Coordinates of C-alpha atoms in Angstrom, one line a residue:
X294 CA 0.0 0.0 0.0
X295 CA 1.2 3.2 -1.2
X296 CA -0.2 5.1 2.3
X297 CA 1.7 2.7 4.4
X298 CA 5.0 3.3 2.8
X299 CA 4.2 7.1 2.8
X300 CA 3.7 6.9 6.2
X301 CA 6.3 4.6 7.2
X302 CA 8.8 7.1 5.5
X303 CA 7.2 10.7 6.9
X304 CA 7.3 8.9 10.1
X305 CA 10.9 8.3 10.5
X306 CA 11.7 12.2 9.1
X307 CA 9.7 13.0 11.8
X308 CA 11.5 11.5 14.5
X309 CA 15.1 12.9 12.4
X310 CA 13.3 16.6 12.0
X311 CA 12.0 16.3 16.2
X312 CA 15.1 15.3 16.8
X313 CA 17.2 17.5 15.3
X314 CA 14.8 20.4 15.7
X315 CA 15.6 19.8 19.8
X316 CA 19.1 19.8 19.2
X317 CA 19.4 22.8 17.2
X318 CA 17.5 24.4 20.1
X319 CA 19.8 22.8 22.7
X320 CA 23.1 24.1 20.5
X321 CA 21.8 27.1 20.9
X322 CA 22.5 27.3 24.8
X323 CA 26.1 25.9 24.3
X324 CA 27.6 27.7 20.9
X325 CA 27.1 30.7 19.2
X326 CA 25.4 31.7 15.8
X327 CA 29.3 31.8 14.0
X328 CA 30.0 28.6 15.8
X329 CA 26.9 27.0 14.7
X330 CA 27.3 28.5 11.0
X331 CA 30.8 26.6 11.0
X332 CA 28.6 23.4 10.6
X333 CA 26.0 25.1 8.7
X334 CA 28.8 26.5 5.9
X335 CA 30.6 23.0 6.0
X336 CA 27.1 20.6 5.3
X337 CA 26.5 21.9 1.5
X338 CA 30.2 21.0 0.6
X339 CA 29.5 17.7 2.4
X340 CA 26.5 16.7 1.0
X341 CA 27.5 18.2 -2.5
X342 CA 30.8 15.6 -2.5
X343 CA 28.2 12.4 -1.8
X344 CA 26.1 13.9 -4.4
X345 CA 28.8 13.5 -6.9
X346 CA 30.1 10.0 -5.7
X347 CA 26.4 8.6 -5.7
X348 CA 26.4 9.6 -9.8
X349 CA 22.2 9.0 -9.9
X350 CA 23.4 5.3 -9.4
X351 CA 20.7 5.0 -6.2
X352 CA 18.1 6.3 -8.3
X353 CA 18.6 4.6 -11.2
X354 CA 19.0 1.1 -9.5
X355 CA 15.5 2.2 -8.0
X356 CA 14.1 3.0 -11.4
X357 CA 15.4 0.0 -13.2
X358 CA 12.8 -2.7 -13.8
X359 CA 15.2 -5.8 -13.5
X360 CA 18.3 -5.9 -10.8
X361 CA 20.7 -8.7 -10.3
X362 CA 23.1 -9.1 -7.0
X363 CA 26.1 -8.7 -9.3
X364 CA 24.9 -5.3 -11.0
X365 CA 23.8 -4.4 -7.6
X366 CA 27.3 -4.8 -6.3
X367 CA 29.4 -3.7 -9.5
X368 CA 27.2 0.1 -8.4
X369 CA 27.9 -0.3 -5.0
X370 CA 31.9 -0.8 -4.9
X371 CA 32.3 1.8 -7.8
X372 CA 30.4 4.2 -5.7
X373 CA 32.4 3.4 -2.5
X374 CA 35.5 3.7 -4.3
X375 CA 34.7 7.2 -5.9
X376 CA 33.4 8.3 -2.6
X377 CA 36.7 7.4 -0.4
X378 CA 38.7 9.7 -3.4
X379 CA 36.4 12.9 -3.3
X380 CA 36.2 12.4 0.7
X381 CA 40.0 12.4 0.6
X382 CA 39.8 15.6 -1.8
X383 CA 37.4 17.2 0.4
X384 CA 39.8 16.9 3.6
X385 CA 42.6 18.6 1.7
X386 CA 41.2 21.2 0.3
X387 CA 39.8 22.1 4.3
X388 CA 42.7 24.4 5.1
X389 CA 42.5 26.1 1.9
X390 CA 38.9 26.6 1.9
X391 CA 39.2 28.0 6.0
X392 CA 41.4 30.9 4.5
X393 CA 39.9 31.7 1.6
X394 CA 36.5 32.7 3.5
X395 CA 38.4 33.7 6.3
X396 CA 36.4 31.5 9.2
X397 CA 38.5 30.2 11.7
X398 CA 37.8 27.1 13.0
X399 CA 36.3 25.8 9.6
X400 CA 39.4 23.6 8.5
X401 CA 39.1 21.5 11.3
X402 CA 35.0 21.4 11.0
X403 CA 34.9 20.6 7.4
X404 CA 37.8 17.4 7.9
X405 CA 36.0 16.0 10.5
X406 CA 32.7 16.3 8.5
X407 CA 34.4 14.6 5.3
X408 CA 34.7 11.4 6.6
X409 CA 30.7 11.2 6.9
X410 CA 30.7 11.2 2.8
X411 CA 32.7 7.4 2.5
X412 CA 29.8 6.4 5.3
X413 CA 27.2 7.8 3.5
X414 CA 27.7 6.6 0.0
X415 CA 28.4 3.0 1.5
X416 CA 24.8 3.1 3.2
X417 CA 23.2 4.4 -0.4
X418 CA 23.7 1.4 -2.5
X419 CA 22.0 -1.1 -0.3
X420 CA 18.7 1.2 0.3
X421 CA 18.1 1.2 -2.4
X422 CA 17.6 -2.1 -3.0
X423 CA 15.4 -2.5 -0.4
X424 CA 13.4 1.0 -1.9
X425 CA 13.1 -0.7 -5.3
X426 CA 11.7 -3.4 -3.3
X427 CA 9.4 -1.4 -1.4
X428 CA 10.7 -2.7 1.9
X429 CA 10.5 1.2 3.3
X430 CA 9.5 -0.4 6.6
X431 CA 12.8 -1.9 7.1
X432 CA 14.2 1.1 5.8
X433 CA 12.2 3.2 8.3
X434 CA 13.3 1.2 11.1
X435 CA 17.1 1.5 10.5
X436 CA 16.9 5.3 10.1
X437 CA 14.7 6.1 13.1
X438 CA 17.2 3.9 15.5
X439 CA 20.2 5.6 13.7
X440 CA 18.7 8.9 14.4
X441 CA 17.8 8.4 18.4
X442 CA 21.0 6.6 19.4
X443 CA 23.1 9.8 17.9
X444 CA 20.9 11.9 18.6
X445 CA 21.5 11.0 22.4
X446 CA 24.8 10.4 22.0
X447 CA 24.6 14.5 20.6
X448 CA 22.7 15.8 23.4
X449 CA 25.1 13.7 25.7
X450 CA 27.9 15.1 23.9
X451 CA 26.8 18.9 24.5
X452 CA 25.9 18.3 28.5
X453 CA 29.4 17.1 28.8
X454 CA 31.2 20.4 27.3
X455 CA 31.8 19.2 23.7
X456 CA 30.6 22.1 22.0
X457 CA 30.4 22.3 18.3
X458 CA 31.8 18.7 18.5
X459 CA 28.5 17.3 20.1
X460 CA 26.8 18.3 16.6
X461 CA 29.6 17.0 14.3
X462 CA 29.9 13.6 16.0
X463 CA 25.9 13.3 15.1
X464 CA 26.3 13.7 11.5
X465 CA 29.2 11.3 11.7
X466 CA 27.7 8.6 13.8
X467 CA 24.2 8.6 12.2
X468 CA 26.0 7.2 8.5
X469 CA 28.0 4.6 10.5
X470 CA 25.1 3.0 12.0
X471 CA 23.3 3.5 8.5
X472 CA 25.9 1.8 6.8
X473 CA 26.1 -1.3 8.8
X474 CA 22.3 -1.7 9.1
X475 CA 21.7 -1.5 5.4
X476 CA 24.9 -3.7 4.7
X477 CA 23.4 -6.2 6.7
X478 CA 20.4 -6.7 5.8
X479 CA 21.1 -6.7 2.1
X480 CA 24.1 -8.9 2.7
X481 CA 22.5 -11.9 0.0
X482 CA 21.3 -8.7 -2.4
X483 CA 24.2 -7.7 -3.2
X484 CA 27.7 -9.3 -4.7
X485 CA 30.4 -6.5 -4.3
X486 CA 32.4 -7.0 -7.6
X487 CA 34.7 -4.6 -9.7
X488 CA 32.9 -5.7 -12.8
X489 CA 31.8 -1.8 -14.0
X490 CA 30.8 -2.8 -17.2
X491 CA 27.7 -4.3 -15.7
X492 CA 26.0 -1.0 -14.4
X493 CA 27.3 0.7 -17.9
X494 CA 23.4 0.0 -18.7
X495 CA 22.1 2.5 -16.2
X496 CA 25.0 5.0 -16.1
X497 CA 23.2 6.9 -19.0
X498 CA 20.2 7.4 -16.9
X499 CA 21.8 7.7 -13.8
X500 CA 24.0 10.7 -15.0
X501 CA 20.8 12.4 -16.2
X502 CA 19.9 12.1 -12.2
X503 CA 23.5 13.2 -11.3
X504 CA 23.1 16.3 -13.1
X505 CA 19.6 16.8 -12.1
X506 CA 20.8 16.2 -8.3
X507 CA 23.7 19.3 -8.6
X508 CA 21.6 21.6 -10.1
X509 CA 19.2 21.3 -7.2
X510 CA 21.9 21.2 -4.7
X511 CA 22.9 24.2 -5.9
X512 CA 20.2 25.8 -5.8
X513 CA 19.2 25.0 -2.3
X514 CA 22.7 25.5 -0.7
X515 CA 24.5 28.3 -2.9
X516 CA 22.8 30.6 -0.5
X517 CA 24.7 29.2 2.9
X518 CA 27.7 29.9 0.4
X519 CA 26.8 33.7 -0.5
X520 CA 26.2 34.8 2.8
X521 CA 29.1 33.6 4.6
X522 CA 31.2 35.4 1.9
X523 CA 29.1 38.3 1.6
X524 CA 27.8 38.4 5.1
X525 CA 30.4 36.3 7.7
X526 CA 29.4 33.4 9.8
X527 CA 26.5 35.1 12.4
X528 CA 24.2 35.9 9.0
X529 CA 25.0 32.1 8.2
X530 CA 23.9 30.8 11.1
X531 CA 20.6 32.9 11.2
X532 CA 19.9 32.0 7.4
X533 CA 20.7 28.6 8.4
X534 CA 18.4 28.3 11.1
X535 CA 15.5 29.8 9.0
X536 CA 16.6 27.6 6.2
X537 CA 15.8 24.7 8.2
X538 CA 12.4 25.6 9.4
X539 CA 11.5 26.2 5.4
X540 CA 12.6 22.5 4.5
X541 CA 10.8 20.7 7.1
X542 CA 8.2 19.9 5.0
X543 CA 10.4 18.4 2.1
X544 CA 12.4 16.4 4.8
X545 CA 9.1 15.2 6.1
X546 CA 6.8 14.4 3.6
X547 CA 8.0 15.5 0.2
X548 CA 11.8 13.6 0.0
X549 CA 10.7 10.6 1.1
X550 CA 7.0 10.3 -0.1
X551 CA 8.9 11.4 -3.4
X552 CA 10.8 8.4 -3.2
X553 CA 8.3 6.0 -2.5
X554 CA 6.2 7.7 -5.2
X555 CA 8.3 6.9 -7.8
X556 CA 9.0 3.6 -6.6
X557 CA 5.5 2.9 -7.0
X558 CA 5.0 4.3 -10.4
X559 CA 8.1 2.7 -11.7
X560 CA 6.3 -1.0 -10.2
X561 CA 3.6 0.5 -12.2
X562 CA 4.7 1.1 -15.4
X563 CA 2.4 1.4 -18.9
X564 CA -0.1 3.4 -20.4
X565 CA -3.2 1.0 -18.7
X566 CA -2.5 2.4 -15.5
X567 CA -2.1 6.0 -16.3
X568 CA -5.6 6.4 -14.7
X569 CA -4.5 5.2 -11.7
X570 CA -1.1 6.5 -11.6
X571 CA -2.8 10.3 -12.1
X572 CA -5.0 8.9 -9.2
X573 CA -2.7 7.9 -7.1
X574 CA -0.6 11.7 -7.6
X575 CA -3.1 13.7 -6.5
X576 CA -3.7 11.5 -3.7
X577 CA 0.0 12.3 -2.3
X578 CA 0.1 16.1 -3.7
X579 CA -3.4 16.0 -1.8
X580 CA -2.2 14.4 1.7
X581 CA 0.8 16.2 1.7
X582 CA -0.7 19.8 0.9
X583 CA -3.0 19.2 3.6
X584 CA -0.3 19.1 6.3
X585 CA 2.2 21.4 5.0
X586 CA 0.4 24.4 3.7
X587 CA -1.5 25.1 7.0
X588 CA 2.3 24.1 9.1
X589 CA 4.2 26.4 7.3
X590 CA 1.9 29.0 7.3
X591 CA 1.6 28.5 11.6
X592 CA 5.6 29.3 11.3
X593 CA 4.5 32.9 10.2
X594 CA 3.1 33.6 13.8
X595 CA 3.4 30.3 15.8
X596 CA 7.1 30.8 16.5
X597 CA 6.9 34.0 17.6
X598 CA 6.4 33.2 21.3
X599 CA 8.4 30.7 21.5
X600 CA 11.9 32.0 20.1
X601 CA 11.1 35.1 22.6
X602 CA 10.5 33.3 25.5
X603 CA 12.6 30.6 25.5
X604 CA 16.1 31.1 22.7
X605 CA 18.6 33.6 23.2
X606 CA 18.5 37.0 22.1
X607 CA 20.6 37.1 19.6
X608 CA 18.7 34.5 18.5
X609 CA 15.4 36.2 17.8
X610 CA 16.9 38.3 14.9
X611 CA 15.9 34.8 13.1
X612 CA 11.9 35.1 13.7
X613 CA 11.4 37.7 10.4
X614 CA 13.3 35.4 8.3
X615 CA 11.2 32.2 9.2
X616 CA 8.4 34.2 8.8
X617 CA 9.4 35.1 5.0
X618 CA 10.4 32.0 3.9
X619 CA 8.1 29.5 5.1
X620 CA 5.2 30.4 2.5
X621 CA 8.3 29.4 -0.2
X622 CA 8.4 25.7 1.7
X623 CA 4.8 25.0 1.6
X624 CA 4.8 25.4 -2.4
X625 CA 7.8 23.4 -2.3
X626 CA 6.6 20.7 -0.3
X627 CA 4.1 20.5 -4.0
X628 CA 7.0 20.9 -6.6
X629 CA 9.3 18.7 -5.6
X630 CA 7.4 15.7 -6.2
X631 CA 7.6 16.7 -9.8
X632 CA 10.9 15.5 -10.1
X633 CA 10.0 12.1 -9.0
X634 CA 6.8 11.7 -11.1
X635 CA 9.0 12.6 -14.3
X636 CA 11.7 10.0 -13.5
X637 CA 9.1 7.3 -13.0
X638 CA 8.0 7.7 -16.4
X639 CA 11.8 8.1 -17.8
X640 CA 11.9 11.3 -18.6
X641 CA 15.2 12.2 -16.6
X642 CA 16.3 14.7 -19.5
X643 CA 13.4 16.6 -19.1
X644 CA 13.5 16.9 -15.3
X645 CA 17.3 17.8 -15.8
X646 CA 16.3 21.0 -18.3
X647 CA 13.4 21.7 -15.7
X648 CA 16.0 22.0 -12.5
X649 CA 18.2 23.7 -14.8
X650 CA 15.8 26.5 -15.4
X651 CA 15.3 25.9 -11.4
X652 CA 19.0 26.3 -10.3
X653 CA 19.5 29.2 -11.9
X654 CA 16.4 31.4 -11.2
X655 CA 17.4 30.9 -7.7
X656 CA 21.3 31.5 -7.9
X657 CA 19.6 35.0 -10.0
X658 CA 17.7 35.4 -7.0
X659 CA 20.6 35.3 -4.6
X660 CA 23.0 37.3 -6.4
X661 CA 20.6 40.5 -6.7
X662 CA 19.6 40.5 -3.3
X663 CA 22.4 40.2 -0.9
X664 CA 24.2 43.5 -1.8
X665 CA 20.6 44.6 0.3
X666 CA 20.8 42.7 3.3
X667 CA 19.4 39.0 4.4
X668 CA 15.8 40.4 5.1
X669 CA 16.1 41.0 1.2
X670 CA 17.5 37.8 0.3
X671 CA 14.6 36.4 2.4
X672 CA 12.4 38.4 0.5
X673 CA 13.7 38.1 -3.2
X674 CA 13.6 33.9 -2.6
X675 CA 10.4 33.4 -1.6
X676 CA 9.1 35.1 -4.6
X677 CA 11.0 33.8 -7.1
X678 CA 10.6 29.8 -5.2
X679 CA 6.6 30.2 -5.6
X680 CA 7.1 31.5 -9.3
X681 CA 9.4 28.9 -10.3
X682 CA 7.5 25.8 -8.3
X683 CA 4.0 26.8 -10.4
X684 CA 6.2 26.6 -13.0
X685 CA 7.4 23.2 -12.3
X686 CA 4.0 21.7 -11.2
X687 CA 2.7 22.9 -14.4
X688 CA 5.3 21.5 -16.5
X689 CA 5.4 17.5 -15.0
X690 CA 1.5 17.5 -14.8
X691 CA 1.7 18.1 -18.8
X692 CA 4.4 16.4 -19.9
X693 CA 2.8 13.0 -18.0
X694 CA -0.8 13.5 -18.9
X695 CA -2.4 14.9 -15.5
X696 CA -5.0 17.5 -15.9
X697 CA -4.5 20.9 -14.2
X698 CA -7.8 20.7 -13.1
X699 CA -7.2 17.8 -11.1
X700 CA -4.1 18.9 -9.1
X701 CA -6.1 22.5 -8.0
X702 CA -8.7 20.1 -7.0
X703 CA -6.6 18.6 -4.8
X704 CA -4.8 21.5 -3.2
X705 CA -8.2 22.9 -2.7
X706 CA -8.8 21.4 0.9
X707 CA -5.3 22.5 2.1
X708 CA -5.6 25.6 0.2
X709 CA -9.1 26.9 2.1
X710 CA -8.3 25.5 5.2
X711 CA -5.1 27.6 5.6
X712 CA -6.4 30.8 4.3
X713 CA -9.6 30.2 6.8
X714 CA -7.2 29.7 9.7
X715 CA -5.1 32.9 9.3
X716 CA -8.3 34.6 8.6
X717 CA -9.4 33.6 12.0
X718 CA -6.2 34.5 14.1
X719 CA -6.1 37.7 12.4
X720 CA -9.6 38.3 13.7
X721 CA -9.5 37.1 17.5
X722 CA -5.2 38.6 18.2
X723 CA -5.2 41.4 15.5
X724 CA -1.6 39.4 14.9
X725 CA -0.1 39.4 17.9
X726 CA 1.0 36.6 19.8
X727 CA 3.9 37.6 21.6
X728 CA 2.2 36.6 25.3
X729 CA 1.3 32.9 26.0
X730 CA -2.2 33.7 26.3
X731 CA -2.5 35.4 22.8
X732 CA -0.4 32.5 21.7
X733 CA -1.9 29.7 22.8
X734 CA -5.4 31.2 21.9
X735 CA -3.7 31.7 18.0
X736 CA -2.6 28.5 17.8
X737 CA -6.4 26.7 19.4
X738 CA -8.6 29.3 16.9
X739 CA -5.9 28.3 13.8
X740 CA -6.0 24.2 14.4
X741 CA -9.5 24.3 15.3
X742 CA -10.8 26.8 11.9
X743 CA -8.7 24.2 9.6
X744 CA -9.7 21.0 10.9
X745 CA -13.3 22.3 10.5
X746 CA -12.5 22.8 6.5
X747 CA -11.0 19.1 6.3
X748 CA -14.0 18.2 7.9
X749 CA -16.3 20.1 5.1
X750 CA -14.4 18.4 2.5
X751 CA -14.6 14.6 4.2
X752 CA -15.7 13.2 1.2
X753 CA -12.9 14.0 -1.2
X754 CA -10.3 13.6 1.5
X755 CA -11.5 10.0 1.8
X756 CA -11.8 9.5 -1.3
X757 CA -8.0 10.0 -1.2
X758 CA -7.1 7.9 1.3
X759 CA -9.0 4.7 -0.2
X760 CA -7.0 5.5 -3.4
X761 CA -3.5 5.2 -1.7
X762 CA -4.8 2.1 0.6
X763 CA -4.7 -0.1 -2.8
X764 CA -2.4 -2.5 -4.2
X765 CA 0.3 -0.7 -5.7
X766 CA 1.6 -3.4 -8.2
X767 CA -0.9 -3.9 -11.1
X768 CA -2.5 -7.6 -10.9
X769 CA -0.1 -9.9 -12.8
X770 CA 3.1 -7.6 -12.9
X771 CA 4.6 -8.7 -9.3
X772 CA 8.1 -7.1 -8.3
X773 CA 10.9 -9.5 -8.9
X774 CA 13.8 -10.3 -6.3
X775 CA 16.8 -8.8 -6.4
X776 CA 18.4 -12.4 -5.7
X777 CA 16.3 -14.4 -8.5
X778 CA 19.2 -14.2 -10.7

């Protein structure tokens, strides 16, 4: 059932985003905003190496219809091997790096950080041969425990005076578990082997994915980049903070049901089942609108209160920025399931000319704001994300078939609920919510106003739900093991 992989994988981000949402908070009592934007300027460069090592590979072995141990394997040591090189590249060019941006304590930071990549990359290969499998509860269950036991080795970590450490040894420790969990359990799925001619098959797709993959790294991290040369380390850590908030719902729902959508459609391939397929979108664009638009739109007042009351003041300096940029991650949570809807159906060319278009309206974006300020570059981003994820909704429900009509419909529920719920706060605190009282009155008026609209629009809301409880796999096309050959 498509819901109960959707779930299983929003679940586990939940527990990673709760988690790392607490310790942010607790970091916050024990370094400062440039200490914190150390990690925060060192995480793109990290993620941005394992992006490269990965090549599309994971996706592709996902999308492939037909996956033997040894092909499996032949990915899976070429990846590992690329990944040591470009982790060893990344550590040397630390020092360098540190002076050229002039942020002390970065060389250090970035090495330590670099030998997560190798870790990361190992863990990559096997998941996804459970994902093409649709095992995402046993994917779900290695990732939550990788995320609590570091997450209390973290907050363990910071209690005993590690500092800045307490955060790095969480992003190193979470891939180690990760990659001995999913080594594991895929120990009889894969048959490591340097026989590279084996995966040349799906290297063609897989570098459409690649270069997909760095244009939208780059255009969700080249801001981290700017402002840290433009702006120093402080304006990092507040972006990055803010940053964070904006991207919950795509670590939540959209990157992982994305993943298990195009899974499904990939099990689900052929024109018969475009009905359902178009069904079974809307369902997820659906679901997921109607938690994230009315989530990200509470961050525009809900935090208010909180960050006041309870973060340190030079923290606060952060609350206009959230408040900005979280309309930009509720139409994102929407878009980026484009991307996985277009490589279900092959068309990883076309997605790569649609984040091309994507990377560099945002870069744009980035470069004309910041001689203005961060409040600008707040500003100038949101507009040009909602412009550019229209775009992008538009362009993957035409190029696969799926009526406009039918994706507004969907958003509608999500859409009125929202709008009904800010209309209501506005009207009982005239916007302010800076006392508890006010606050806790905001947040009761706004959760109460939008579950009355879901409850107005029962009917196509279950009608949703029934369609992601079916049988994902068409009758007579099952899934084939990995290990049949």
């Amino acid at each position: 059932m498509i819901l109960k992989n959707l779930l299983s994988m929003s679940g586990v981000n939940i527990v990673k985003s709760v988690l790392q949402f607490l310790m942010t908070l607790l970091m916050t009592y024990f370094v400062s905003p440039a200490e914190f934007g150390l990690v925060a300027f060192s995480l793109p460069f990290v993620a941005f190496i394992a992006l490269l090592t990965d090549m599309g590979l994971s996706s592709a072995m996902v999308q492939r219809k037909t996956l033997t141990p040894d092909e499996a394997g032949a990915a899976v040591t070429l990846m590992l091997l690329i990944g040591v090189a470009c982790a060893a590249l990344l550590a040397g060019m630390a020092s360098p790096l540190a002076g050229a941006v002039r942020m002390q304590g970065l060389s250090t930071v970035l090495a330590a950080l670099s030998v997560s990549v190798v870790l990361s990359i190992a863990a990559l290969g096997p998941r996804a041969v459970l994902e093409r499998k649709l095992r995402y509860q046993t994917v779900a269950a290695v990732e939550t425990a990788a995320a609590v036991i570091c997450a209390i080795v973290c907050v363990g970590g910071a209690v005993g005076g590690w500092g800045i450490w307490a955060l790095i040894s969480y992003y190193v420790l979470v891939q180690v578990i990760r990659a001995v969990a999913f080594a594991v359990i895929t120990r009889r799925e894969i048959r490591p082997n340097f026989g590279w001619r084996r995966v040349s098959s799906i290297l063609t797709f897989g570098g459409w994915v690649l270069a997909t993959n760095i244009l939208n790294f780059a255009a969700r991290n080249v801001g981290n980049l700017l402002i840290g040369a433009k702006l120093g380390a402080a304006a990092v850590g507040l972006y990055g903070l803010a940053y964070q908030f904006m991207i919950l719902p795509l670590m939540i729902f959209s990157w992982p049901g994305g993943g298990v959508l195009m899974a499904t459609l990939s099990r689900m391939a052929g024109d018969e089942f475009r009905a359902e397929q178009n069904t079974a979108i809307c369902a997820v664009l659906g679901m997921t609108a109607m938690v994230t638009f009315p989530a990200m739109i509470y961050l525009t007042f809900g935090l208010t209160y909180p960050v006041t009351a309870f973060l340190s003041p030079h923290w606060r300096e952060v609350l206009p920025l959230i408040a900005v940029l979280a309309p930009a991650g509720a139409a994102q949570s929407i878009a980026a399931y484009s991307g996985p809807i277009l490589l279900a159906r092959g068309k990883a060319r076309l997605q790569f000319w649609v984040s091309s278009a994507n990377s560099v309206a945002m870069i744009l974006s980035f470069v004309v704001a910041l001689p203005f300020g961060l409040k600008a570059v707040a500003v100038i981003y949101v507009i040009t994300a909602i412009i550019v994820c229209i775009a992008m909704v538009m362009i993957g429900a035409r190029s696969t078939g799926l009526p406009y009509g039918s994706i507004l419909k969907s958003l509608l529920p999500a859409s009125i609920a929202t709008l009904a719920g800010m209309a209501a706060v506005l009207a009982v605190t005239l916007g302010q919510v800076t006392t508890l009282v006010n606050w806790l009155l905001a947040t009761g008026v706004y959760i109460l106003v939008v579950l009355g609209c879901y409850v107005l629009f029962r009917h196509q809301i279950r009608g949703s739900l029934k369609s992601l409880l079916r049988r994902p796999l068409p009758e007579g096309q099952p899934l084939e093991a990995a290990s049949a050959s």
